[in-house]
Amino acid sequence: MEPKRLTSLDALRGLAALVVVLWHWQHFFALDGDWMDGWTRDMQPAYGLLKPFYVQGWAAVDLFFVLSGFVFFWLYGAAIRSRAVAASRFAGLRLSRLYPLHVVLLVVAATLQFLFFRAHGVFFIYEANDAPHFAASLVMVQNWWPGSPQSFDGPSWSVSVEVLLYVLFFIACRAGLKRGLHCFVLACLGGLLLPYDEHIARGIIGFFMGGFVFTVWDLLRVRADARAAGRLLGAAAVLGWLALAAMLYRGSSWLANGEANNLFLLAFDFGLCPLTVLALALHEQARGRSYAALGFLGDISYSTYMIHFPLQLGLALLAPALGLAPRFFMQGWVMLTFYVVLIGLGTLSYRYFERPMQILLRSLGQRKDSVAARG
């Protein structure tokens, strides 16, 4: 039976969003706009336990792209190729999900960045906060060209790249792109962009590797040995993550240079991320069980990802008035409280803003299509 949703993948997306928050915890060392002298990563809460996330947590974004590719080829690929879904319909479906929260948080971040600049003479973390970058962010194209800086709500760079991927996906499907080998070839072409813009390259690699993984999953899930294959792939994925964690704890030179380490990105985006998504999808399908209790993490993944930086920025603005120094934020209970508040805000945003706006905008789009059809 065709599953309507793979909640294990939703949970993975939600966990990836929360990992990015750990990577950005270092922002609290720059409460006045300048990084605190002598700060080191091991000053952060529970460093011994969370070191891999503090050191390499930025890479969790790559899971977003692979998951998106998998889901989009699953839900839309064939429909777009057969022209059952028009460009306007596809655009409306995607923008109704992403744009309302994006534009609200863009305005919030811009306002807070302006207040921070008035107080400190510099912006918080991301410096490219001018009118041209605001206009580009307003239409979600701020990271569509190589070398584009992050601005305002900085983590939204990945949302901008995601929108670019939707455009490429739609054009490719209409041109007759089929999943499988075609997706793998496009992912390889994306790899050629790494020296020029790793953000766009990571998006293309991940998204089309997600399409490739969907093809493999679609073939394996109907086999009699699907459960055994799921266990084998799951074991390989676990070993891969353990090996990566061991390398991070040991400070391996193979993982040096952060996002500029193209060798790591190629191995991660072509190997570990797709393997993990395939193993989870196959395991859930083969066992015929849902992880609904964790699915909510996927529902709020977009809001927690987008809200966390404005929340940090707001706390940085309040810190001088409350007499808070970076060391305050390096306490475990402070981090735990931050996460509780963030997840609470994400839940409220999804239930009472994102979902209602999505339903409203889609109903308006359907009404417009209906009027056009009658006219």
GROMACS .gro file of C-alpha atoms in nm:
model
  375
    1MET     CA    1   0.000   0.000   0.000
    2GLU     CA    2   0.126   0.346  -0.091
    3PRO     CA    3   0.209   0.538   0.228
    4LYS     CA    4   0.072   0.891   0.254
    5ARG     CA    5   0.361   1.010   0.466
    6LEU     CA    6   0.688   0.876   0.600
    7THR     CA    7   0.700   1.016   0.950
    8SER     CA    8   1.055   0.893   1.008
    9LEU     CA    9   1.168   1.138   0.739
   10ASP     CA   10   0.961   1.413   0.899
   11ALA     CA   11   1.133   1.343   1.229
   12LEU     CA   12   1.474   1.352   1.062
   13ARG     CA   13   1.397   1.693   0.914
   14GLY     CA   14   1.290   1.821   1.253
   15LEU     CA   15   1.600   1.688   1.427
   16ALA     CA   16   1.822   1.841   1.156
   17ALA     CA   17   1.664   2.182   1.221
   18LEU     CA   18   1.737   2.152   1.593
   19VAL     CA   19   2.098   2.053   1.519
   20VAL     CA   20   2.147   2.375   1.322
   21VAL     CA   21   2.047   2.563   1.638
   22LEU     CA   22   2.337   2.395   1.819
   23TRP     CA   23   2.576   2.502   1.543
   24HIS     CA   24   2.454   2.860   1.580
   25TRP     CA   25   2.486   2.861   1.958
   26GLN     CA   26   2.826   3.022   1.906
   27HIS     CA   27   2.641   3.342   1.809
   28PHE     CA   28   2.601   3.416   2.180
   29PHE     CA   29   2.976   3.487   2.193
   30ALA     CA   30   2.900   3.799   1.984
   31LEU     CA   31   2.636   3.967   2.196
   32ASP     CA   32   2.763   4.318   2.121
   33GLY     CA   33   2.844   4.248   1.758
   34ASP     CA   34   3.211   4.169   1.822
   35TRP     CA   35   3.321   3.816   1.901
   36MET     CA   36   3.436   3.772   2.261
   37ASP     CA   37   3.814   3.753   2.296
   38GLY     CA   38   3.940   3.405   2.368
   39TRP     CA   39   3.615   3.220   2.306
   40THR     CA   40   3.642   2.856   2.208
   41ARG     CA   41   3.383   2.597   2.113
   42ASP     CA   42   3.449   2.388   2.422
   43MET     CA   43   3.300   2.667   2.636
   44GLN     CA   44   2.955   2.575   2.504
   45PRO     CA   45   2.710   2.367   2.711
   46ALA     CA   46   2.767   1.990   2.736
   47TYR     CA   47   3.053   2.017   2.488
   48GLY     CA   48   3.180   1.667   2.557
   49LEU     CA   49   2.844   1.524   2.455
   50LEU     CA   50   2.750   1.765   2.177
   51LYS     CA   51   3.089   1.831   2.016
   52PRO     CA   52   2.997   1.685   1.673
   53PHE     CA   53   2.705   1.927   1.645
   54TYR     CA   54   2.904   2.228   1.761
   55VAL     CA   55   3.181   2.149   1.512
   56GLN     CA   56   2.989   2.023   1.209
   57GLY     CA   57   2.624   2.103   1.277
   58TRP     CA   58   2.604   2.330   0.974
   59ALA     CA   59   2.597   2.016   0.757
   60ALA     CA   60   2.253   1.922   0.892
   61VAL     CA   61   2.110   2.160   0.630
   62ASP     CA   62   2.221   1.912   0.361
   63LEU     CA   63   1.971   1.662   0.499
   64PHE     CA   64   1.696   1.915   0.420
   65PHE     CA   65   1.787   1.913   0.053
   66VAL     CA   66   1.801   1.533   0.024
   67LEU     CA   67   1.468   1.499   0.205
   68SER     CA   68   1.310   1.762  -0.020
   69GLY     CA   69   1.431   1.586  -0.333
   70PHE     CA   70   1.292   1.254  -0.214
   71VAL     CA   71   0.953   1.398  -0.126
   72PHE     CA   72   0.919   1.614  -0.438
   73PHE     CA   73   1.000   1.335  -0.680
   74TRP     CA   74   0.755   1.117  -0.488
   75LEU     CA   75   0.467   1.365  -0.480
   76TYR     CA   76   0.515   1.581  -0.789
   77GLY     CA   77   0.763   1.429  -1.034
   78ALA     CA   78   0.526   1.219  -1.244
   79ALA     CA   79   0.243   1.474  -1.221
   80ILE     CA   80   0.465   1.753  -1.354
   81ARG     CA   81   0.602   1.535  -1.635
   82SER     CA   82   0.247   1.446  -1.743
   83ARG     CA   83   0.139   1.813  -1.712
   84ALA     CA   84  -0.123   1.721  -1.453
   85VAL     CA   85   0.020   1.999  -1.236
   86ALA     CA   86   0.060   2.343  -1.395
   87ALA     CA   87   0.343   2.579  -1.308
   88SER     CA   88   0.103   2.820  -1.136
   89ARG     CA   89  -0.044   2.539  -0.927
   90PHE     CA   90   0.298   2.409  -0.825
   91ALA     CA   91   0.420   2.761  -0.738
   92GLY     CA   92   0.108   2.827  -0.534
   93LEU     CA   93   0.146   2.505  -0.338
   94ARG     CA   94   0.505   2.579  -0.246
   95LEU     CA   95   0.480   2.951  -0.179
   96SER     CA   96   0.173   2.907   0.038
   97ARG     CA   97   0.387   2.686   0.263
   98LEU     CA   98   0.704   2.895   0.273
   99TYR     CA   99   0.625   3.259   0.208
  100PRO     CA  100   0.398   3.374   0.494
  101LEU     CA  101   0.644   3.287   0.771
  102HIS     CA  102   0.941   3.395   0.559
  103VAL     CA  103   0.809   3.746   0.501
  104VAL     CA  104   0.703   3.795   0.863
  105LEU     CA  105   1.042   3.688   0.997
  106LEU     CA  106   1.222   3.894   0.732
  107VAL     CA  107   1.047   4.205   0.864
  108VAL     CA  108   1.113   4.101   1.225
  109ALA     CA  109   1.482   4.031   1.158
  110ALA     CA  110   1.525   4.356   0.962
  111THR     CA  111   1.370   4.554   1.248
  112LEU     CA  112   1.584   4.383   1.511
  113GLN     CA  113   1.899   4.422   1.301
  114PHE     CA  114   1.827   4.795   1.267
  115LEU     CA  115   1.783   4.827   1.645
  116PHE     CA  116   2.101   4.627   1.704
  117PHE     CA  117   2.295   4.851   1.465
  118ARG     CA  118   2.171   5.163   1.646
  119ALA     CA  119   2.288   5.018   1.976
  120HIS     CA  120   2.626   4.878   1.866
  121GLY     CA  121   2.722   5.032   1.533
  122VAL     CA  122   2.736   4.689   1.367
  123PHE     CA  123   2.483   4.425   1.271
  124PHE     CA  124   2.443   4.095   1.454
  125ILE     CA  125   2.636   3.815   1.278
  126TYR     CA  126   2.515   3.892   0.923
  127GLU     CA  127   2.631   4.226   0.779
  128ALA     CA  128   2.460   4.245   0.438
  129ASN     CA  129   2.148   4.417   0.567
  130ASP     CA  130   2.072   4.685   0.308
  131ALA     CA  131   1.785   4.771   0.076
  132PRO     CA  132   1.899   4.558  -0.222
  133HIS     CA  133   1.940   4.251  -0.002
  134PHE     CA  134   1.604   4.317   0.162
  135ALA     CA  135   1.437   4.339  -0.180
  136ALA     CA  136   1.606   4.016  -0.290
  137SER     CA  137   1.498   3.845   0.032
  138LEU     CA  138   1.145   3.970  -0.012
  139VAL     CA  139   1.113   3.768  -0.333
  140MET     CA  140   1.327   3.481  -0.194
  141VAL     CA  141   1.609   3.509  -0.450
  142GLN     CA  142   1.878   3.640  -0.215
  143ASN     CA  143   2.105   3.339  -0.262
  144TRP     CA  144   2.043   3.256  -0.626
  145TRP     CA  145   2.383   3.367  -0.752
  146PRO     CA  146   2.736   3.261  -0.656
  147GLY     CA  147   2.895   3.440  -0.364
  148SER     CA  148   2.571   3.582  -0.223
  149PRO     CA  149   2.614   3.672   0.145
  150GLN     CA  150   2.372   3.579   0.418
  151SER     CA  151   2.158   3.869   0.535
  152PHE     CA  152   1.886   3.960   0.786
  153ASP     CA  153   1.753   3.619   0.898
  154GLY     CA  154   2.073   3.451   0.778
  155PRO     CA  155   1.960   3.085   0.785
  156SER     CA  156   1.698   3.172   0.522
  157TRP     CA  157   1.974   3.125   0.263
  158SER     CA  158   1.874   2.759   0.244
  159VAL     CA  159   1.509   2.851   0.184
  160SER     CA  160   1.615   3.075  -0.104
  161VAL     CA  161   1.820   2.789  -0.252
  162GLU     CA  162   1.524   2.556  -0.196
  163VAL     CA  163   1.303   2.786  -0.405
  164LEU     CA  164   1.569   2.786  -0.678
  165LEU     CA  165   1.564   2.406  -0.666
  166TYR     CA  166   1.186   2.406  -0.713
  167VAL     CA  167   1.232   2.607  -1.032
  168LEU     CA  168   1.503   2.373  -1.161
  169PHE     CA  169   1.299   2.069  -1.062
  170PHE     CA  170   0.988   2.187  -1.245
  171ILE     CA  171   1.180   2.279  -1.561
  172ALA     CA  172   1.370   1.950  -1.558
  173CYS     CA  173   1.055   1.743  -1.510
  174ARG     CA  174   0.873   1.928  -1.787
  175ALA     CA  175   1.176   1.864  -2.009
  176GLY     CA  176   1.131   1.491  -1.949
  177LEU     CA  177   1.368   1.433  -1.658
  178LYS     CA  178   1.316   1.090  -1.514
  179ARG     CA  179   1.424   0.982  -1.172
  180GLY     CA  180   1.717   0.752  -1.123
  181LEU     CA  181   2.023   0.792  -1.341
  182HIS     CA  182   1.912   1.133  -1.467
  183CYS     CA  183   1.896   1.259  -1.109
  184PHE     CA  184   2.239   1.119  -1.030
  185VAL     CA  185   2.386   1.295  -1.334
  186LEU     CA  186   2.233   1.627  -1.228
  187ALA     CA  187   2.367   1.577  -0.876
  188CYS     CA  188   2.715   1.522  -1.024
  189LEU     CA  189   2.680   1.841  -1.228
  190GLY     CA  190   2.591   2.018  -0.904
  191GLY     CA  191   2.915   1.890  -0.757
  192LEU     CA  192   3.104   2.083  -1.024
  193LEU     CA  193   2.968   2.406  -0.870
  194LEU     CA  194   3.131   2.346  -0.531
  195PRO     CA  195   3.439   2.562  -0.607
  196TYR     CA  196   3.211   2.852  -0.707
  197ASP     CA  197   2.925   2.845  -0.456
  198GLU     CA  198   2.896   2.566  -0.204
  199HIS     CA  199   2.547   2.671  -0.096
  200ILE     CA  200   2.392   2.629  -0.440
  201ALA     CA  201   2.605   2.322  -0.509
  202ARG     CA  202   2.496   2.153  -0.186
  203GLY     CA  203   2.134   2.223  -0.274
  204ILE     CA  204   2.159   2.074  -0.623
  205ILE     CA  205   2.355   1.769  -0.508
  206GLY     CA  206   2.122   1.698  -0.217
  207PHE     CA  207   1.794   1.758  -0.400
  208PHE     CA  208   1.873   1.539  -0.699
  209MET     CA  209   2.037   1.272  -0.484
  210GLY     CA  210   1.704   1.274  -0.301
  211GLY     CA  211   1.536   1.202  -0.636
  212PHE     CA  212   1.782   0.920  -0.698
  213VAL     CA  213   1.716   0.775  -0.353
  214PHE     CA  214   1.341   0.786  -0.418
  215THR     CA  215   1.393   0.572  -0.728
  216VAL     CA  216   1.595   0.315  -0.532
  217TRP     CA  217   1.335   0.310  -0.253
  218ASP     CA  218   1.052   0.268  -0.503
  219LEU     CA  219   1.226  -0.036  -0.649
  220LEU     CA  220   1.330  -0.197  -0.322
  221ARG     CA  221   1.010  -0.149  -0.122
  222VAL     CA  222   0.812  -0.399  -0.330
  223ARG     CA  223   1.073  -0.674  -0.303
  224ALA     CA  224   1.023  -0.969  -0.071
  225ASP     CA  225   1.353  -0.894   0.099
  226ALA     CA  226   1.274  -0.524   0.156
  227ARG     CA  227   1.286  -0.560   0.535
  228ALA     CA  228   1.625  -0.730   0.525
  229ALA     CA  229   1.754  -0.462   0.286
  230GLY     CA  230   1.626  -0.195   0.525
  231ARG     CA  231   1.811  -0.353   0.816
  232LEU     CA  232   2.132  -0.379   0.615
  233LEU     CA  233   2.115  -0.021   0.491
  234GLY     CA  234   2.022   0.099   0.840
  235ALA     CA  235   2.326  -0.072   0.989
  236ALA     CA  236   2.546   0.088   0.722
  237ALA     CA  237   2.401   0.431   0.797
  238VAL     CA  238   2.453   0.391   1.172
  239LEU     CA  239   2.814   0.286   1.115
  240GLY     CA  240   2.863   0.585   0.889
  241TRP     CA  241   2.733   0.827   1.153
  242LEU     CA  242   2.944   0.663   1.423
  243ALA     CA  243   3.253   0.689   1.204
  244LEU     CA  244   3.180   1.057   1.139
  245ALA     CA  245   3.130   1.123   1.512
  246ALA     CA  246   3.456   0.945   1.594
  247MET     CA  247   3.642   1.158   1.341
  248LEU     CA  248   3.490   1.474   1.486
  249TYR     CA  249   3.582   1.378   1.843
  250ARG     CA  250   3.938   1.304   1.732
  251GLY     CA  251   3.963   1.631   1.539
  252SER     CA  252   4.049   1.450   1.216
  253SER     CA  253   4.223   1.660   0.952
  254TRP     CA  254   3.983   1.506   0.697
  255LEU     CA  255   3.712   1.731   0.844
  256ALA     CA  256   3.913   2.054   0.861
  257ASN     CA  257   3.810   2.382   0.691
  258GLY     CA  258   3.438   2.356   0.763
  259GLU     CA  259   3.212   2.438   0.469
  260ALA     CA  260   3.515   2.484   0.243
  261ASN     CA  261   3.597   2.113   0.274
  262ASN     CA  262   3.470   1.987  -0.061
  263LEU     CA  263   3.588   1.632   0.001
  264PHE     CA  264   3.370   1.607   0.311
  265LEU     CA  265   3.074   1.763   0.129
  266LEU     CA  266   3.100   1.515  -0.157
  267ALA     CA  267   3.115   1.217   0.080
  268PHE     CA  268   2.834   1.352   0.298
  269ASP     CA  269   2.597   1.464   0.021
  270PHE     CA  270   2.653   1.172  -0.215
  271GLY     CA  271   2.695   0.911   0.058
  272LEU     CA  272   2.581   0.943   0.417
  273CYS     CA  273   2.278   1.170   0.372
  274PRO     CA  274   2.117   0.970   0.088
  275LEU     CA  275   2.199   0.642   0.263
  276THR     CA  276   2.029   0.762   0.582
  277VAL     CA  277   1.716   0.878   0.402
  278LEU     CA  278   1.692   0.552   0.205
  279ALA     CA  279   1.742   0.338   0.514
  280LEU     CA  280   1.473   0.522   0.713
  281ALA     CA  281   1.221   0.524   0.428
  282LEU     CA  282   1.271   0.155   0.354
  283HIS     CA  283   1.262   0.058   0.720
  284GLU     CA  284   0.934   0.240   0.781
  285GLN     CA  285   0.769   0.112   0.462
  286ALA     CA  286   0.885  -0.249   0.506
  287ARG     CA  287   0.775  -0.267   0.868
  288GLY     CA  288   0.444  -0.102   0.792
  289ARG     CA  289   0.456   0.115   1.102
  290SER     CA  290   0.439   0.488   1.150
  291TYR     CA  291   0.644   0.708   1.380
  292ALA     CA  292   0.360   0.954   1.423
  293ALA     CA  293   0.475   1.055   1.771
  294LEU     CA  294   0.785   1.209   1.610
  295GLY     CA  295   0.614   1.339   1.298
  296PHE     CA  296   0.532   1.671   1.464
  297LEU     CA  297   0.903   1.755   1.453
  298GLY     CA  298   0.870   1.767   1.076
  299ASP     CA  299   0.563   1.988   1.097
  300ILE     CA  300   0.749   2.248   1.302
  301SER     CA  301   1.090   2.205   1.137
  302TYR     CA  302   1.046   2.508   0.912
  303SER     CA  303   0.933   2.735   1.195
  304THR     CA  304   1.202   2.624   1.441
  305TYR     CA  305   1.468   2.665   1.174
  306MET     CA  306   1.348   3.012   1.073
  307ILE     CA  307   1.263   3.145   1.420
  308HIS     CA  308   1.580   3.050   1.603
  309PHE     CA  309   1.802   3.327   1.466
  310PRO     CA  310   1.554   3.615   1.525
  311LEU     CA  311   1.511   3.472   1.876
  312GLN     CA  312   1.887   3.485   1.926
  313LEU     CA  313   1.895   3.838   1.787
  314GLY     CA  314   1.620   3.946   2.025
  315LEU     CA  315   1.811   3.802   2.321
  316ALA     CA  316   2.128   3.978   2.207
  317LEU     CA  317   1.937   4.307   2.210
  318LEU     CA  318   1.806   4.241   2.561
  319ALA     CA  319   2.136   4.117   2.701
  320PRO     CA  320   2.289   4.460   2.790
  321ALA     CA  321   1.973   4.574   2.967
  322LEU     CA  322   1.963   4.253   3.167
  323GLY     CA  323   2.337   4.251   3.236
  324LEU     CA  324   2.387   3.922   3.055
  325ALA     CA  325   2.730   3.823   2.925
  326PRO     CA  326   2.816   3.535   2.689
  327ARG     CA  327   2.897   3.307   2.984
  328PHE     CA  328   2.529   3.324   3.088
  329PHE     CA  329   2.428   3.153   2.766
  330MET     CA  330   2.689   2.882   2.810
  331GLN     CA  331   2.487   2.721   3.089
  332GLY     CA  332   2.299   2.402   3.014
  333TRP     CA  333   1.972   2.518   3.166
  334VAL     CA  334   1.975   2.830   2.950
  335MET     CA  335   2.013   2.622   2.636
  336LEU     CA  336   1.738   2.386   2.747
  337THR     CA  337   1.506   2.681   2.815
  338PHE     CA  338   1.588   2.825   2.473
  339TYR     CA  339   1.491   2.498   2.307
  340VAL     CA  340   1.167   2.473   2.503
  341VAL     CA  341   1.072   2.827   2.402
  342LEU     CA  342   1.177   2.768   2.041
  343ILE     CA  343   0.977   2.446   2.007
  344GLY     CA  344   0.680   2.617   2.171
  345LEU     CA  345   0.699   2.911   1.932
  346GLY     CA  346   0.743   2.673   1.640
  347THR     CA  347   0.434   2.478   1.742
  348LEU     CA  348   0.225   2.794   1.782
  349SER     CA  349   0.350   2.927   1.451
  350TYR     CA  350   0.262   2.608   1.266
  351ARG     CA  351  -0.081   2.560   1.421
  352TYR     CA  352  -0.206   2.917   1.434
  353PHE     CA  353  -0.025   3.094   1.151
  354GLU     CA  354   0.152   2.877   0.893
  355ARG     CA  355  -0.116   2.611   0.853
  356PRO     CA  356  -0.412   2.855   0.847
  357MET     CA  357  -0.230   3.080   0.598
  358GLN     CA  358  -0.145   2.781   0.384
  359ILE     CA  359  -0.509   2.670   0.376
  360LEU     CA  360  -0.630   3.024   0.304
  361LEU     CA  361  -0.386   3.089   0.020
  362ARG     CA  362  -0.450   2.752  -0.141
  363SER     CA  363  -0.826   2.798  -0.122
  364LEU     CA  364  -0.790   3.141  -0.286
  365GLY     CA  365  -0.577   2.984  -0.558
  366GLN     CA  366  -0.834   2.712  -0.622
  367ARG     CA  367  -1.111   2.972  -0.636
  368LYS     CA  368  -0.915   3.173  -0.890
  369ASP     CA  369  -0.851   2.860  -1.101
  370SER     CA  370  -1.221   2.778  -1.087
  371VAL     CA  371  -1.320   3.128  -1.203
  372ALA     CA  372  -1.065   3.115  -1.483
  373ALA     CA  373  -1.197   2.776  -1.595
  374ARG     CA  374  -1.556   2.908  -1.607
  375GLY     CA  375  -1.444   3.222  -1.791
   0.00000   0.00000   0.00000
